[in-house]
mmCIF file of C-alpha atoms in Angstrom:
data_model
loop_
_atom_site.group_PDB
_atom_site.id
_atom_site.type_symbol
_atom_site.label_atom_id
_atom_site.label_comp_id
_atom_site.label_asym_id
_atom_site.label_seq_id
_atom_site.Cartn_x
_atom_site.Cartn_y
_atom_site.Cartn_z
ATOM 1 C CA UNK A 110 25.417 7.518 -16.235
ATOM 2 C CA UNK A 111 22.461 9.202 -14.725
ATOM 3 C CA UNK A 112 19.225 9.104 -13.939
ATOM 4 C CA UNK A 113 17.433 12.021 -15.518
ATOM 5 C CA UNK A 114 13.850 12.086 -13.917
ATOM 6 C CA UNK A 115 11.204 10.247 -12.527
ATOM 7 C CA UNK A 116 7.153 10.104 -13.140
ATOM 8 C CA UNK A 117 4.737 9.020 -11.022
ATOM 9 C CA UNK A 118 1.210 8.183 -11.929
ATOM 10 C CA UNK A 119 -1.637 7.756 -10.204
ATOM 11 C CA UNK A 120 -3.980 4.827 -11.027
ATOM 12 C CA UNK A 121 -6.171 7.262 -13.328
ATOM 13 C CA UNK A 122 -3.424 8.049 -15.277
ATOM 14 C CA UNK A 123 -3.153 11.240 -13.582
ATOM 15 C CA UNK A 124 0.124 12.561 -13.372
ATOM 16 C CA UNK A 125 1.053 13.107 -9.138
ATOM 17 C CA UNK A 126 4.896 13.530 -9.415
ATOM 18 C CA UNK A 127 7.046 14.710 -11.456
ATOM 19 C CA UNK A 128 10.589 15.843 -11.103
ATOM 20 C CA UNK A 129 14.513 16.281 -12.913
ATOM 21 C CA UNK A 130 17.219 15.036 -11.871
ATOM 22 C CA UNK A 131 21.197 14.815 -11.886
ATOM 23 C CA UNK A 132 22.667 18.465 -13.179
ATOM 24 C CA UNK A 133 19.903 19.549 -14.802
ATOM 25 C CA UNK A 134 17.627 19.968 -12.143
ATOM 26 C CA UNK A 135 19.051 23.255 -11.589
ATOM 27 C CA UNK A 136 16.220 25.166 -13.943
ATOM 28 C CA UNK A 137 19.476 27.803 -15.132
ATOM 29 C CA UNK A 138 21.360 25.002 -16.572
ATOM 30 C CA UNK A 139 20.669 24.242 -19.917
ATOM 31 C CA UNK A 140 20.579 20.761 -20.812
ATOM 32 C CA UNK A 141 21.294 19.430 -24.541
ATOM 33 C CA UNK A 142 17.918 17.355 -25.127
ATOM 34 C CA UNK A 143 15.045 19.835 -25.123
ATOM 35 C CA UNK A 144 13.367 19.729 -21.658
ATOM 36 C CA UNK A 145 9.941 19.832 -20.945
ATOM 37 C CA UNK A 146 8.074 23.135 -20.114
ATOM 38 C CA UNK A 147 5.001 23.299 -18.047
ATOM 39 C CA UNK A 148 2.494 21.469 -18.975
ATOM 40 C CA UNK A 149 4.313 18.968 -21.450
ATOM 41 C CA UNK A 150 4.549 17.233 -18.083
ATOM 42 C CA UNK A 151 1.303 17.115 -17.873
ATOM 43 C CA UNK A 152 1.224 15.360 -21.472
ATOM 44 C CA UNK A 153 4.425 13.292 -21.159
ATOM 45 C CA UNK A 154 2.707 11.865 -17.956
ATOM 46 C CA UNK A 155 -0.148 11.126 -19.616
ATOM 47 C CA UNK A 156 1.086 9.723 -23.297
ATOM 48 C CA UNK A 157 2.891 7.250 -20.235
ATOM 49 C CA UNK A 158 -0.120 6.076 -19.345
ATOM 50 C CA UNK A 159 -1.243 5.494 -22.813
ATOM 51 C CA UNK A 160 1.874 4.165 -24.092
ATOM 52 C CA UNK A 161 1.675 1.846 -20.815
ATOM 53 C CA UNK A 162 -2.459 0.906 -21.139
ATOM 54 C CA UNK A 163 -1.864 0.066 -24.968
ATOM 55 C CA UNK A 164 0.951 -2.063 -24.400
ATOM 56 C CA UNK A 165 -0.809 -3.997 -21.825
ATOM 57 C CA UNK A 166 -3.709 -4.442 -24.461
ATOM 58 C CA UNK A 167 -1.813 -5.772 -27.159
ATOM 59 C CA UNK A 168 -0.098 -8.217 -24.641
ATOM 60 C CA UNK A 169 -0.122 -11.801 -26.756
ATOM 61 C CA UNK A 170 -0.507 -13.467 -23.474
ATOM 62 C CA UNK A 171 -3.906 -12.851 -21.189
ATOM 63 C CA UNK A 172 -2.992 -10.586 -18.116
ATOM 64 C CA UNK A 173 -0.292 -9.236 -19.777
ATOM 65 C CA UNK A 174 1.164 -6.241 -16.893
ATOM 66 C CA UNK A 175 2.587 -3.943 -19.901
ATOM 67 C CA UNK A 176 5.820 -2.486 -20.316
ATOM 68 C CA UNK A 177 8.560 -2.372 -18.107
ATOM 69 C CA UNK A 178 11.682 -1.064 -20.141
ATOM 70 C CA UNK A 179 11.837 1.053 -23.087
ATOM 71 C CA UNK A 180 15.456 1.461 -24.859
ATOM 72 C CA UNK A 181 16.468 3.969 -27.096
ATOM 73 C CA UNK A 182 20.070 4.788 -28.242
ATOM 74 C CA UNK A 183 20.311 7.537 -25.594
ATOM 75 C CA UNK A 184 18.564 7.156 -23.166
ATOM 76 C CA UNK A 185 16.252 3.861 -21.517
ATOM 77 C CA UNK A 186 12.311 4.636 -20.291
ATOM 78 C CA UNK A 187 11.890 2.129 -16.779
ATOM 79 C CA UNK A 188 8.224 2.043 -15.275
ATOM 80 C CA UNK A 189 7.447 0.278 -12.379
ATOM 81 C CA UNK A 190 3.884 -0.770 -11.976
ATOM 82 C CA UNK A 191 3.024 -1.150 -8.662
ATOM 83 C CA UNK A 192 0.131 -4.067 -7.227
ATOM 84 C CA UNK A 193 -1.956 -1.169 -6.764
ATOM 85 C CA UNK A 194 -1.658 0.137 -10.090
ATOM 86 C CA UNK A 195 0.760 3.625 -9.730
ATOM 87 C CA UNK A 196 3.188 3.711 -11.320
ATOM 88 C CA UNK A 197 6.555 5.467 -11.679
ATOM 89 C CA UNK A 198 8.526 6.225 -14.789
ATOM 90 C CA UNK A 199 12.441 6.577 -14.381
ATOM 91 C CA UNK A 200 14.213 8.657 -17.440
ATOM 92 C CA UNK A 201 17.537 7.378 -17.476
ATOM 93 C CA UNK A 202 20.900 6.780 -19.647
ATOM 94 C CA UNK A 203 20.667 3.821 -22.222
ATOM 95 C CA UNK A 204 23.571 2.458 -20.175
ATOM 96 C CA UNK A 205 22.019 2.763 -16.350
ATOM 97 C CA UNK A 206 21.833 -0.387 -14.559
ATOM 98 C CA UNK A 207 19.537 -1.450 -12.072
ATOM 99 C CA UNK A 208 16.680 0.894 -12.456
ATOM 100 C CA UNK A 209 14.238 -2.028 -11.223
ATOM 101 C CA UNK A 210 15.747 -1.838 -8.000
ATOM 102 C CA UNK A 211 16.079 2.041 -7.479
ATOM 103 C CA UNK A 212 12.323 1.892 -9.021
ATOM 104 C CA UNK A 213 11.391 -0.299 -5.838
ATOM 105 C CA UNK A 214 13.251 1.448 -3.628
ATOM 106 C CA UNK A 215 11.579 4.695 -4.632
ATOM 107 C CA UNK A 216 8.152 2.637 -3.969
ATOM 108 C CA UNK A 217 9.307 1.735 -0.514
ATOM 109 C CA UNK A 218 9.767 5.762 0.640
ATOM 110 C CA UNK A 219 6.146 6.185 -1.503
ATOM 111 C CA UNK A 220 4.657 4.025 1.053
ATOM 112 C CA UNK A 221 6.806 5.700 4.006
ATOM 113 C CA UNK A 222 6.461 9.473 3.121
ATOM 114 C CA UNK A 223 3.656 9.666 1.357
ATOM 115 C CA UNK A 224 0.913 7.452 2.087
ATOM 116 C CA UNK A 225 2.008 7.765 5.913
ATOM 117 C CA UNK A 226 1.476 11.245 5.768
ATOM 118 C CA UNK A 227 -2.074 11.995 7.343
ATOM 119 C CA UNK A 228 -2.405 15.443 5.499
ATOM 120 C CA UNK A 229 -1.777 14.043 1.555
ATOM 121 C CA UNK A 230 -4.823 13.099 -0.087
ATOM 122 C CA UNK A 231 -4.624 10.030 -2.038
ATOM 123 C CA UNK A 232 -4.811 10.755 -5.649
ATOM 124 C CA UNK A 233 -3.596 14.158 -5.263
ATOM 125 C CA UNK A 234 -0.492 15.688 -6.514
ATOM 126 C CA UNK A 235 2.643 14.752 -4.033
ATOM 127 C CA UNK A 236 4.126 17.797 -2.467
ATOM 128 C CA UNK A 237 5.572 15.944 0.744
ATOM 129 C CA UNK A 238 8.901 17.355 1.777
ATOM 130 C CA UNK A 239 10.123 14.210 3.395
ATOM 131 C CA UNK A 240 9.307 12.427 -0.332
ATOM 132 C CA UNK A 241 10.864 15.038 -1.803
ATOM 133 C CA UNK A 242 14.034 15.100 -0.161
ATOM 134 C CA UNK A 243 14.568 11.102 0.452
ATOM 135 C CA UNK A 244 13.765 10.407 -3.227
ATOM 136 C CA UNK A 245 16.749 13.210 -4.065
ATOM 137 C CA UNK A 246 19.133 11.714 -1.571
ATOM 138 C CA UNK A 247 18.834 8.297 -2.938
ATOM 139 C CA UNK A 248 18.944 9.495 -6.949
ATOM 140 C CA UNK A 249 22.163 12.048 -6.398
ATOM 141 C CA UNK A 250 23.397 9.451 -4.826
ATOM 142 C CA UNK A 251 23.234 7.078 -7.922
ATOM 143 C CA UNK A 252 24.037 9.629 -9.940
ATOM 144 C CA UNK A 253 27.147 10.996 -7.941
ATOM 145 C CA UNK A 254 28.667 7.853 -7.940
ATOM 146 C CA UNK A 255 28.510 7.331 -11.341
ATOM 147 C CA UNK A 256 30.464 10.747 -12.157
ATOM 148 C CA UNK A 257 32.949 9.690 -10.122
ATOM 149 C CA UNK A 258 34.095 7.206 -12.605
ATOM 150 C CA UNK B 225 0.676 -26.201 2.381
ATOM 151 C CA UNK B 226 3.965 -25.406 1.081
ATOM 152 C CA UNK B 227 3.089 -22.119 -0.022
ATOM 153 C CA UNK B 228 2.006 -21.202 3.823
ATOM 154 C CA UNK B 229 5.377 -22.148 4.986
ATOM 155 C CA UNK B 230 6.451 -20.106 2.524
ATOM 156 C CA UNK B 231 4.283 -17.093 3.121
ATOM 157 C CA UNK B 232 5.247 -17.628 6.648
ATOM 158 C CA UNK B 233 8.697 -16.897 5.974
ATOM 159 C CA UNK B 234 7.883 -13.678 4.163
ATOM 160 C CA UNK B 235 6.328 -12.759 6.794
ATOM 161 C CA UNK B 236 8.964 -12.993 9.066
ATOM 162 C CA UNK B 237 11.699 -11.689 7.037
ATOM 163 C CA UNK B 238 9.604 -8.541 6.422
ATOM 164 C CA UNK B 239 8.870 -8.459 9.938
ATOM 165 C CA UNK B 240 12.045 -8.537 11.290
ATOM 166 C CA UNK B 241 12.985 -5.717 8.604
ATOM 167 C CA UNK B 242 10.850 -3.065 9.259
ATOM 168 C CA UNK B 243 10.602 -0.478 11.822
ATOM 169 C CA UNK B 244 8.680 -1.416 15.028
ATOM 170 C CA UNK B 245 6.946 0.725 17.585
ATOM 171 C CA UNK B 246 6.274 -0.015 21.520
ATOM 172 C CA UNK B 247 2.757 -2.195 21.447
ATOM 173 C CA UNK B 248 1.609 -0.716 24.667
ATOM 174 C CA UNK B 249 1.928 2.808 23.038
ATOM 175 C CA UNK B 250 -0.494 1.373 20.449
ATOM 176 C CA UNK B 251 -2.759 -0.316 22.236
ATOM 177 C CA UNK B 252 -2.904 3.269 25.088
ATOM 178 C CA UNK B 253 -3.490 4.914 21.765
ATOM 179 C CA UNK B 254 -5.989 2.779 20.176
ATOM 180 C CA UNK B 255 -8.132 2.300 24.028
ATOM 181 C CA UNK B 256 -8.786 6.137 23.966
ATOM 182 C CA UNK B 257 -9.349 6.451 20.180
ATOM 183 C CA UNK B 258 -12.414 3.953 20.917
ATOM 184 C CA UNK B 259 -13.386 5.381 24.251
ATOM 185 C CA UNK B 260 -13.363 9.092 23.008
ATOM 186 C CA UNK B 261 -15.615 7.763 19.830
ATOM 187 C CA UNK B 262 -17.581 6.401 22.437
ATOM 188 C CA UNK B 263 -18.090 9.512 24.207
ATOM 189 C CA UNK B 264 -19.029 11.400 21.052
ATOM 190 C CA UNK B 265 -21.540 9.025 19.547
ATOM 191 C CA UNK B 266 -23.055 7.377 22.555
ATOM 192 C CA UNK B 267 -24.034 4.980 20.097
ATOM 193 C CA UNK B 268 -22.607 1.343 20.028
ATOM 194 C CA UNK B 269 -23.423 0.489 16.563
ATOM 195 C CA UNK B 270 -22.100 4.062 15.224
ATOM 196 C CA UNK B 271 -18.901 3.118 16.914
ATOM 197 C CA UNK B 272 -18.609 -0.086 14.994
ATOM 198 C CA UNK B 273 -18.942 1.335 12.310
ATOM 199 C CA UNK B 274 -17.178 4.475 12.648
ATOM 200 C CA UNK B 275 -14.067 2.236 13.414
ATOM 201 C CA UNK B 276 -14.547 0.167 10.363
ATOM 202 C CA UNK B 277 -14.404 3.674 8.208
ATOM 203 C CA UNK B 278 -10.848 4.884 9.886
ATOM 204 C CA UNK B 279 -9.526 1.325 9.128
ATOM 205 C CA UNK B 280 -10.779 1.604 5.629
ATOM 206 C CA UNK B 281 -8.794 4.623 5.601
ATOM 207 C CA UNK B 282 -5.722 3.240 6.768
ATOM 208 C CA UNK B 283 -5.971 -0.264 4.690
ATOM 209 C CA UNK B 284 -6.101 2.209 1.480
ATOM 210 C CA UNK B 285 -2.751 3.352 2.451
ATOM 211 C CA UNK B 286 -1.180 0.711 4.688
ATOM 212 C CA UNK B 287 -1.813 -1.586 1.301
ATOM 213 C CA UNK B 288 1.121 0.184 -0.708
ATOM 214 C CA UNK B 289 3.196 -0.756 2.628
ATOM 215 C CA UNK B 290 2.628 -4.136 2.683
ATOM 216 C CA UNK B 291 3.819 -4.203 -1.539
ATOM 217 C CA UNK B 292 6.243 -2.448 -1.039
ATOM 218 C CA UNK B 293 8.266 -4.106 1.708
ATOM 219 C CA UNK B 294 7.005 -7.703 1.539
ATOM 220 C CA UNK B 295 8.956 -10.101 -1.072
ATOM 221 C CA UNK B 296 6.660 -9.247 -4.114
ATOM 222 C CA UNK B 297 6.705 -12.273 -5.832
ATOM 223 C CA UNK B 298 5.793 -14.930 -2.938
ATOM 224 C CA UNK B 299 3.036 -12.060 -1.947
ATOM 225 C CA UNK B 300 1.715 -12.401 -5.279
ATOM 226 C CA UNK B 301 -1.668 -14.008 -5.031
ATOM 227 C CA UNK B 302 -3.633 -15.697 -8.155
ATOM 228 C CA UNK B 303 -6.666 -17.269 -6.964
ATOM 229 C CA UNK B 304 -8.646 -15.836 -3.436
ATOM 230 C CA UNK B 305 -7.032 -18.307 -1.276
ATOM 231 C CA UNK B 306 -3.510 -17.005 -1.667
ATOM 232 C CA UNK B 307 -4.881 -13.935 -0.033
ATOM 233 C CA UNK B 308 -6.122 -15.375 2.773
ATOM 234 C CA UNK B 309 -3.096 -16.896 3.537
ATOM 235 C CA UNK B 310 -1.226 -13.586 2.674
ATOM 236 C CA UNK B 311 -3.208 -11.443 5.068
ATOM 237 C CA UNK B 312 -3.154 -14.220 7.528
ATOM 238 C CA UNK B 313 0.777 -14.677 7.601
ATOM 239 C CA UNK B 314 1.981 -12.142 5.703
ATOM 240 C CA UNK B 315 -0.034 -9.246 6.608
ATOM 241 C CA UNK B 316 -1.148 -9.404 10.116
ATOM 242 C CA UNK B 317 2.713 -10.242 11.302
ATOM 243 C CA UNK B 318 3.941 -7.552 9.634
ATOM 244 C CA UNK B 319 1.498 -4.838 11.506
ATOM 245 C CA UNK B 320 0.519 -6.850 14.107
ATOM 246 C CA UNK B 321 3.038 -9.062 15.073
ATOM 247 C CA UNK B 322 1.529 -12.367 15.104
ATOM 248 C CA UNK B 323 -0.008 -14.966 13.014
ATOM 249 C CA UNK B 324 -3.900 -15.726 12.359
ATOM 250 C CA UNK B 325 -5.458 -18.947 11.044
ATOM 251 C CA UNK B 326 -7.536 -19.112 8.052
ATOM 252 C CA UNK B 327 -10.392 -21.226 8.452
ATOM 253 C CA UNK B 328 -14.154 -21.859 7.937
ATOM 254 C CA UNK B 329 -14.259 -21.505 3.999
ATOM 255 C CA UNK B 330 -17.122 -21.668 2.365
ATOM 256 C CA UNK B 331 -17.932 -24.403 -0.490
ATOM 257 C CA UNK B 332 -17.437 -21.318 -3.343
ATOM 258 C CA UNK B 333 -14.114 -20.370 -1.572
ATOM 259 C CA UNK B 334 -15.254 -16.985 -1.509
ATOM 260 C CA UNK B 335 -15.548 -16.923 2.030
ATOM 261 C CA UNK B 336 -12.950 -17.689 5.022
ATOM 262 C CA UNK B 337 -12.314 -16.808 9.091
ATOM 263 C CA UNK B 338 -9.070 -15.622 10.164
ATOM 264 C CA UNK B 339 -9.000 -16.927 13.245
ATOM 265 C CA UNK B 340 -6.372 -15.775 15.872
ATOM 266 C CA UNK B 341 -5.128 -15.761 19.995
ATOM 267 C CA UNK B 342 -3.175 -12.922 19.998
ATOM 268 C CA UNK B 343 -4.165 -9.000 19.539
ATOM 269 C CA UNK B 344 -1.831 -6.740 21.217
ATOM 270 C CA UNK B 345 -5.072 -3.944 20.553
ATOM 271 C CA UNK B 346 -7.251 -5.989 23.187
ATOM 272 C CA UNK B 347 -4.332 -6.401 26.035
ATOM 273 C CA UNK B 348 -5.244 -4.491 29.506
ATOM 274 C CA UNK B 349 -8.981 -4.152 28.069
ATOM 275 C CA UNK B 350 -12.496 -5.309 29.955
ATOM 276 C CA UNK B 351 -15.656 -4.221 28.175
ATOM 277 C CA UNK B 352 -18.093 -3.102 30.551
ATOM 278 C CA UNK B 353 -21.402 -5.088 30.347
ATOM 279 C CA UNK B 354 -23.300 -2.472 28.937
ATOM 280 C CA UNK B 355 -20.983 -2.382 25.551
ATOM 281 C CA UNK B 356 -21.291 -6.165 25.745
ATOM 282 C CA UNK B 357 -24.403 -6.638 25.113
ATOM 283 C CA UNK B 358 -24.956 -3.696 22.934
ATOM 284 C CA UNK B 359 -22.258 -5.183 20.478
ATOM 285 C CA UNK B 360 -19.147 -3.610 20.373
ATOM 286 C CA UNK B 361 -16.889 -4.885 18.569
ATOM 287 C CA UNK B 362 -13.461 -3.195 20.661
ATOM 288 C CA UNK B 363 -10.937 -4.166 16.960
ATOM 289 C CA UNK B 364 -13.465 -3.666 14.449
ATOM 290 C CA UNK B 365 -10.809 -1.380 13.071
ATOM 291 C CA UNK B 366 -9.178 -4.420 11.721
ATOM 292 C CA UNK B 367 -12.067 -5.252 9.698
ATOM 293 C CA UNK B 368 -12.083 -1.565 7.604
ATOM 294 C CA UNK B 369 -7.951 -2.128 7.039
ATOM 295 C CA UNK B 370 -8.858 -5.557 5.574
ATOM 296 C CA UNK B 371 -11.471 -4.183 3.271
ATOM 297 C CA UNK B 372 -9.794 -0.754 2.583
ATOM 298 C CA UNK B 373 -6.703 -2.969 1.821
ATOM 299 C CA UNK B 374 -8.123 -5.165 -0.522
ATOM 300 C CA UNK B 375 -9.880 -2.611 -2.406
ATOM 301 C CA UNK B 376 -6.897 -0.972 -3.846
ATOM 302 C CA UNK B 377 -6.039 -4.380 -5.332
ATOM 303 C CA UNK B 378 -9.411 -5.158 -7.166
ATOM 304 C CA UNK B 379 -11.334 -6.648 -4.547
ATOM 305 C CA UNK B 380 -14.409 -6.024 -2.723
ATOM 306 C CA UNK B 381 -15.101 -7.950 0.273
ATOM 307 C CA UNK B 382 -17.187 -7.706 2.993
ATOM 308 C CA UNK B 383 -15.582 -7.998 6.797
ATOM 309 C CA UNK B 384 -16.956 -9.059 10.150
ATOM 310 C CA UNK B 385 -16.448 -9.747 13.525
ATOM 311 C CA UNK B 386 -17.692 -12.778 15.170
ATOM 312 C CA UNK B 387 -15.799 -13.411 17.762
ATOM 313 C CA UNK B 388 -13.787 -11.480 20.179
ATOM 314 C CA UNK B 389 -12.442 -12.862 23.507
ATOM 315 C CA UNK B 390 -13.249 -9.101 25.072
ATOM 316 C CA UNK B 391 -16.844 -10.717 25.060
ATOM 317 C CA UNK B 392 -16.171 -14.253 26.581
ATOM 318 C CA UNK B 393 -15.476 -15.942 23.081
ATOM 319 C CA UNK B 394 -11.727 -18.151 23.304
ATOM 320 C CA UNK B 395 -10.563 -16.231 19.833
ATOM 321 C CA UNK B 396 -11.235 -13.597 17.662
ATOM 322 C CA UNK B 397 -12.495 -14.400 14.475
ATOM 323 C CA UNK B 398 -13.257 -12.291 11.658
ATOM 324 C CA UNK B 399 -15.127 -13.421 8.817
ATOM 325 C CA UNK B 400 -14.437 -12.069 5.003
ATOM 326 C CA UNK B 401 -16.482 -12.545 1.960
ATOM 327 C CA UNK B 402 -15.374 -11.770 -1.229
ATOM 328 C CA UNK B 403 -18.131 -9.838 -2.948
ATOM 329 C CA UNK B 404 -16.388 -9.018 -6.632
ATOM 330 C CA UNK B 405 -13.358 -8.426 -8.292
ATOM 331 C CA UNK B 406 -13.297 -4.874 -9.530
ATOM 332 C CA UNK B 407 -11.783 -3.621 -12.748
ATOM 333 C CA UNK B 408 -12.063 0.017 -12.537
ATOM 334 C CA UNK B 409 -11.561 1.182 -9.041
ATOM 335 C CA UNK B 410 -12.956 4.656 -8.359
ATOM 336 C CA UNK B 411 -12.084 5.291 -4.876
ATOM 337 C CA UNK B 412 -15.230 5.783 -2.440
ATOM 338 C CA UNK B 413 -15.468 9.289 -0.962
ATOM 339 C CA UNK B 414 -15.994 9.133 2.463
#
């Protein structure tokens, strides 16, 4: 079980992080689902927004927050919304558990790494180290331990 | 009433969870962040202000803190007087330390004082006379975070101070007035 990668959105819809995870992050590895090149990100971040926007529209019940979980045979789409309205997208095998938690968790070192840091710009793309490296520590270590089985 | 209790606890927990710095560090820092703003606009009211724009800057940011390490569902807030009481027990322990009182609200409920004793940013302070009575307002800062806070969560409101023991008042009070609820947020460039 692993968690393949994680989006994060700004409140625009603008895509501000994006990033692979578990084996295939190594770029020379070739992974058996087609991966994204360039700017498909770009577009798969975006159609997220959509895809999250629409569902919140056709909500049957007023103040609807849209979609949370999206299963598929392979693999399950998890999107966190936060009360400020960014929101982060975790790609992750159909049998992954807790992906709300590692969602919020992820949230937490947002707030810590990224909107401590004096020098990001909110809005911006993230390219915070600290981020960067905290968010991998946490995912490997979901995915390492899963391996292990 | 039951919900403050409960939004008291929140704050608490949270408080006792997160990371805490010395207070006097804070409170050196903050004294010669005002003093050196003071130097370089030799203007009381420009101060004010000027500290009400770096807290807006902070409260844009400090906001995603407060979601993301406060219990989210007890800090979720329907109508405008579950914020009050979130900022008041909620928000101000977890930054500040301490509690304030929300008081004073208007007959629309769009309009409330948090009222507190405590602020760790006005301890070894005296105001010279001079900034007395030309207005200074030594925490305005805590006004921008408010506003710059709320903003990122659909609301605009308007914050003041109105009382501040550094000028011979008993409490601090700062007044907030909801203006609107926004829908689309485009962030102000200042």
């Amino acid at each position: 079980m692993v968690v393949y990668s994680l989006y994060i959105l700004s409140k625009a819809g603008g895509k501000i992080f994006n990033r692979d995870y578990g084996k295939y992050k190594d770029e020379n590895q070739v992974p058996p689902y087609r991966k994204p090149e360039g700017n498909e990100y770009l577009i798969l971040g975006s159609t997220f927004h959509s895809l999250h926007v629409i569902s919140s529209q056709i909500s049957p019940i007023k103040g609807g927050g849209g979609m949370e979980l999206l299963e598929a045979d392979t693999f399950k789409l998890y999107c966190y919304q936060s009360p400020t309205e960014t929101k982060f997208f975790l790609l992750a095998d159909a049998q992954q558990q807790n992906l709300d938690q590692l969602a919020r968790t992820i949230y937490e070192l947002y707030a810590d790494y990224v909107m401590k840091n004096p020098f990001y710009e909110m809005e911006m793309p993230i390219h915070c180290d600290l981020f960067l490296v905290n968010v991998e520590k946490k995912i490997d270590e979901i995915n390492n331990k899963k391996t292990t089985n | 009433m039951s919900n403050i209790a409960k939004l008291q606890k929140v704050g608490d927990s949270t408080f006792g969870r997160i990371e805490k710095i010395n207070s006097e560090l804070l409170t050196m820092t903050y004294g010669s962040l005002v003093t050196q703003l003071l130097r370089d606009f030799e203007d009381t009211d420009a101060v004010n202000k000027q500290l009400e724009k770096m807290g807006h800057k902070i409260g844009v940011r400090l906001i995603e803190e407060y979601m993301a390490k406060s219990n989210p569902s007890a800090g979720s807030c329907k109508e405008f007087k579950d914020t009050a009481e979130a900022i008041a027990k909620v928000g101000f322990k977890m930054f500040l330390g301490f509690n304030a009182q929300v008081t004073s609200w208007n007959q629309e409920q769009t309009q409330f004082s948090l009222v507190f004793q405590e602020n760790p940013l006005n301890d070894f302070v005296e105001l010279p006379e001079r900034l007395k009575t030309e207005g200074l307002f030594y925490s305005n800062l805590l006004c921008g975070v408010i506003r710059g806070a709320l903003e990122m969560v659909q609301m605009r409101v308007e914050c003041i101070f109105v009382k501040c023991p550094l000028r011979g008042d008993d409490v601090s009070e700062i007044k907030v007035t909801l203006i609107d609820y926004l829908k689309e947020i485009v962030l102000e460039d200042e």
